[in-house]
Amino acid sequence: MSTNQGMQELIGVVNKLQDAFSALGVPSPIDLPQIAVVGGQSAGKSSVLENFVGKDFLPRGSGIVTRRPLVLQLIHSKHGGSYYYLRTIYT
């Protein structure tokens, strides 16, 4: 198994564990780097996230467009590129 394949499998396991802890209402014991983007309506939060990824992928429009918390995970590919995993949290 290549290092990248092992890392991808590990990321999947970590995501499932984080989801399980969240569903149980228990803080996750897995300490991973995180960035929070906070600001008022139309302050550019979505643009900040898109600049991290380097692509436009969030909806645009007038008024409130992205009204839910988002989890964005940027994953580097062994082929030199990267892709992102976006999950919407419904609360």
PDB file of C-alpha atoms in Angstrom:
ATOM      1  CA  MET A   1       0.000   0.000   0.000  1.00  0.00           C
ATOM      2  CA  SER A   2       1.400   3.383  -0.960  1.00  0.00           C
ATOM      3  CA  THR A   3       1.733   6.139   1.618  1.00  0.00           C
ATOM      4  CA  ASN A   4      -0.877   8.250  -0.190  1.00  0.00           C
ATOM      5  CA  GLN A   5      -3.361   5.362  -0.335  1.00  0.00           C
ATOM      6  CA  GLY A   6      -2.824   4.693   3.361  1.00  0.00           C
ATOM      7  CA  MET A   7      -3.357   8.380   4.136  1.00  0.00           C
ATOM      8  CA  GLN A   8      -6.587   8.455   2.105  1.00  0.00           C
ATOM      9  CA  GLU A   9      -7.897   5.450   4.020  1.00  0.00           C
ATOM     10  CA  LEU A  10      -6.902   7.078   7.306  1.00  0.00           C
ATOM     11  CA  ILE A  11      -8.704  10.300   6.354  1.00  0.00           C
ATOM     12  CA  GLY A  12     -11.874   8.291   5.686  1.00  0.00           C
ATOM     13  CA  VAL A  13     -11.628   6.601   9.083  1.00  0.00           C
ATOM     14  CA  VAL A  14     -10.988   9.930  10.842  1.00  0.00           C
ATOM     15  CA  ASN A  15     -14.006  11.491   9.079  1.00  0.00           C
ATOM     16  CA  LYS A  16     -16.256   8.636  10.216  1.00  0.00           C
ATOM     17  CA  LEU A  17     -14.974   8.919  13.788  1.00  0.00           C
ATOM     18  CA  GLN A  18     -15.540  12.680  13.824  1.00  0.00           C
ATOM     19  CA  ASP A  19     -19.092  12.158  12.513  1.00  0.00           C
ATOM     20  CA  ALA A  20     -19.768   9.541  15.201  1.00  0.00           C
ATOM     21  CA  PHE A  21     -18.477  11.771  18.011  1.00  0.00           C
ATOM     22  CA  SER A  22     -20.540  14.665  16.649  1.00  0.00           C
ATOM     23  CA  ALA A  23     -23.704  12.526  16.471  1.00  0.00           C
ATOM     24  CA  LEU A  24     -23.152  11.461  20.080  1.00  0.00           C
ATOM     25  CA  GLY A  25     -22.555  15.049  21.182  1.00  0.00           C
ATOM     26  CA  VAL A  26     -19.111  14.112  22.493  1.00  0.00           C
ATOM     27  CA  PRO A  27     -16.007  16.217  21.790  1.00  0.00           C
ATOM     28  CA  SER A  28     -13.657  14.469  19.372  1.00  0.00           C
ATOM     29  CA  PRO A  29     -10.370  13.321  20.928  1.00  0.00           C
ATOM     30  CA  ILE A  30      -8.763  13.588  17.466  1.00  0.00           C
ATOM     31  CA  ASP A  31      -6.873  16.869  17.361  1.00  0.00           C
ATOM     32  CA  LEU A  32      -6.489  18.014  13.752  1.00  0.00           C
ATOM     33  CA  PRO A  33      -5.614  21.493  12.434  1.00  0.00           C
ATOM     34  CA  GLN A  34      -8.730  23.516  11.746  1.00  0.00           C
ATOM     35  CA  ILE A  35      -9.486  26.977  10.399  1.00  0.00           C
ATOM     36  CA  ALA A  36     -12.714  28.807  11.214  1.00  0.00           C
ATOM     37  CA  VAL A  37     -13.962  31.549   8.895  1.00  0.00           C
ATOM     38  CA  VAL A  38     -16.331  33.889  10.722  1.00  0.00           C
ATOM     39  CA  GLY A  39     -17.932  37.148   9.630  1.00  0.00           C
ATOM     40  CA  GLY A  40     -21.102  39.040   8.882  1.00  0.00           C
ATOM     41  CA  GLN A  41     -23.426  38.453   5.934  1.00  0.00           C
ATOM     42  CA  SER A  42     -21.728  39.006   2.569  1.00  0.00           C
ATOM     43  CA  ALA A  43     -18.381  39.647   4.261  1.00  0.00           C
ATOM     44  CA  GLY A  44     -16.465  37.306   1.939  1.00  0.00           C
ATOM     45  CA  LYS A  45     -16.279  34.106   4.012  1.00  0.00           C
ATOM     46  CA  SER A  46     -17.063  31.894   1.008  1.00  0.00           C
ATOM     47  CA  SER A  47     -14.452  33.735  -1.049  1.00  0.00           C
ATOM     48  CA  VAL A  48     -11.838  33.031   1.641  1.00  0.00           C
ATOM     49  CA  LEU A  49     -12.627  29.301   1.482  1.00  0.00           C
ATOM     50  CA  GLU A  50     -12.521  29.315  -2.313  1.00  0.00           C
ATOM     51  CA  ASN A  51      -9.136  31.029  -2.244  1.00  0.00           C
ATOM     52  CA  PHE A  52      -7.765  28.246  -0.025  1.00  0.00           C
ATOM     53  CA  VAL A  53      -8.860  25.701  -2.626  1.00  0.00           C
ATOM     54  CA  GLY A  54      -8.044  27.824  -5.659  1.00  0.00           C
ATOM     55  CA  LYS A  55     -11.422  27.217  -7.346  1.00  0.00           C
ATOM     56  CA  ASP A  56     -14.886  28.742  -7.330  1.00  0.00           C
ATOM     57  CA  PHE A  57     -17.242  26.067  -5.998  1.00  0.00           C
ATOM     58  CA  LEU A  58     -19.695  27.706  -3.592  1.00  0.00           C
ATOM     59  CA  PRO A  59     -23.019  29.183  -4.714  1.00  0.00           C
ATOM     60  CA  ARG A  60     -23.248  32.904  -5.426  1.00  0.00           C
ATOM     61  CA  GLY A  61     -26.199  35.255  -5.291  1.00  0.00           C
ATOM     62  CA  SER A  62     -27.778  38.136  -3.457  1.00  0.00           C
ATOM     63  CA  GLY A  63     -28.845  37.777   0.157  1.00  0.00           C
ATOM     64  CA  ILE A  64     -27.957  34.751   2.257  1.00  0.00           C
ATOM     65  CA  VAL A  65     -26.699  31.949   0.021  1.00  0.00           C
ATOM     66  CA  THR A  66     -24.503  29.636   2.132  1.00  0.00           C
ATOM     67  CA  ARG A  67     -26.486  29.642   5.342  1.00  0.00           C
ATOM     68  CA  ARG A  68     -25.228  26.377   6.825  1.00  0.00           C
ATOM     69  CA  PRO A  69     -21.963  25.462   8.489  1.00  0.00           C
ATOM     70  CA  LEU A  70     -19.583  23.842   6.010  1.00  0.00           C
ATOM     71  CA  VAL A  71     -16.724  21.425   6.536  1.00  0.00           C
ATOM     72  CA  LEU A  72     -14.129  21.732   3.791  1.00  0.00           C
ATOM     73  CA  GLN A  73     -11.268  19.269   3.600  1.00  0.00           C
ATOM     74  CA  LEU A  74      -8.473  19.835   1.084  1.00  0.00           C
ATOM     75  CA  ILE A  75      -6.708  16.625   0.096  1.00  0.00           C
ATOM     76  CA  HIS A  76      -3.468  16.538  -1.900  1.00  0.00           C
ATOM     77  CA  SER A  77      -3.174  13.943  -4.636  1.00  0.00           C
ATOM     78  CA  LYS A  78      -0.056  11.879  -5.217  1.00  0.00           C
ATOM     79  CA  HIS A  79      -0.186  13.121  -8.819  1.00  0.00           C
ATOM     80  CA  GLY A  80       0.669  16.669  -7.755  1.00  0.00           C
ATOM     81  CA  GLY A  81      -2.861  18.048  -7.747  1.00  0.00           C
ATOM     82  CA  SER A  82      -5.408  18.382  -5.016  1.00  0.00           C
ATOM     83  CA  TYR A  83      -9.111  18.000  -4.570  1.00  0.00           C
ATOM     84  CA  TYR A  84     -11.555  19.043  -1.918  1.00  0.00           C
ATOM     85  CA  TYR A  85     -14.230  17.331   0.095  1.00  0.00           C
ATOM     86  CA  LEU A  86     -17.152  19.551   1.103  1.00  0.00           C
ATOM     87  CA  ARG A  87     -19.753  18.533   3.634  1.00  0.00           C
ATOM     88  CA  THR A  88     -22.726  20.618   4.759  1.00  0.00           C
ATOM     89  CA  ILE A  89     -23.739  20.337   8.400  1.00  0.00           C
ATOM     90  CA  TYR A  90     -27.487  20.437   8.965  1.00  0.00           C
ATOM     91  CA  THR A  91     -28.337  21.732  12.422  1.00  0.00           C
TER      92      THR A  91
END
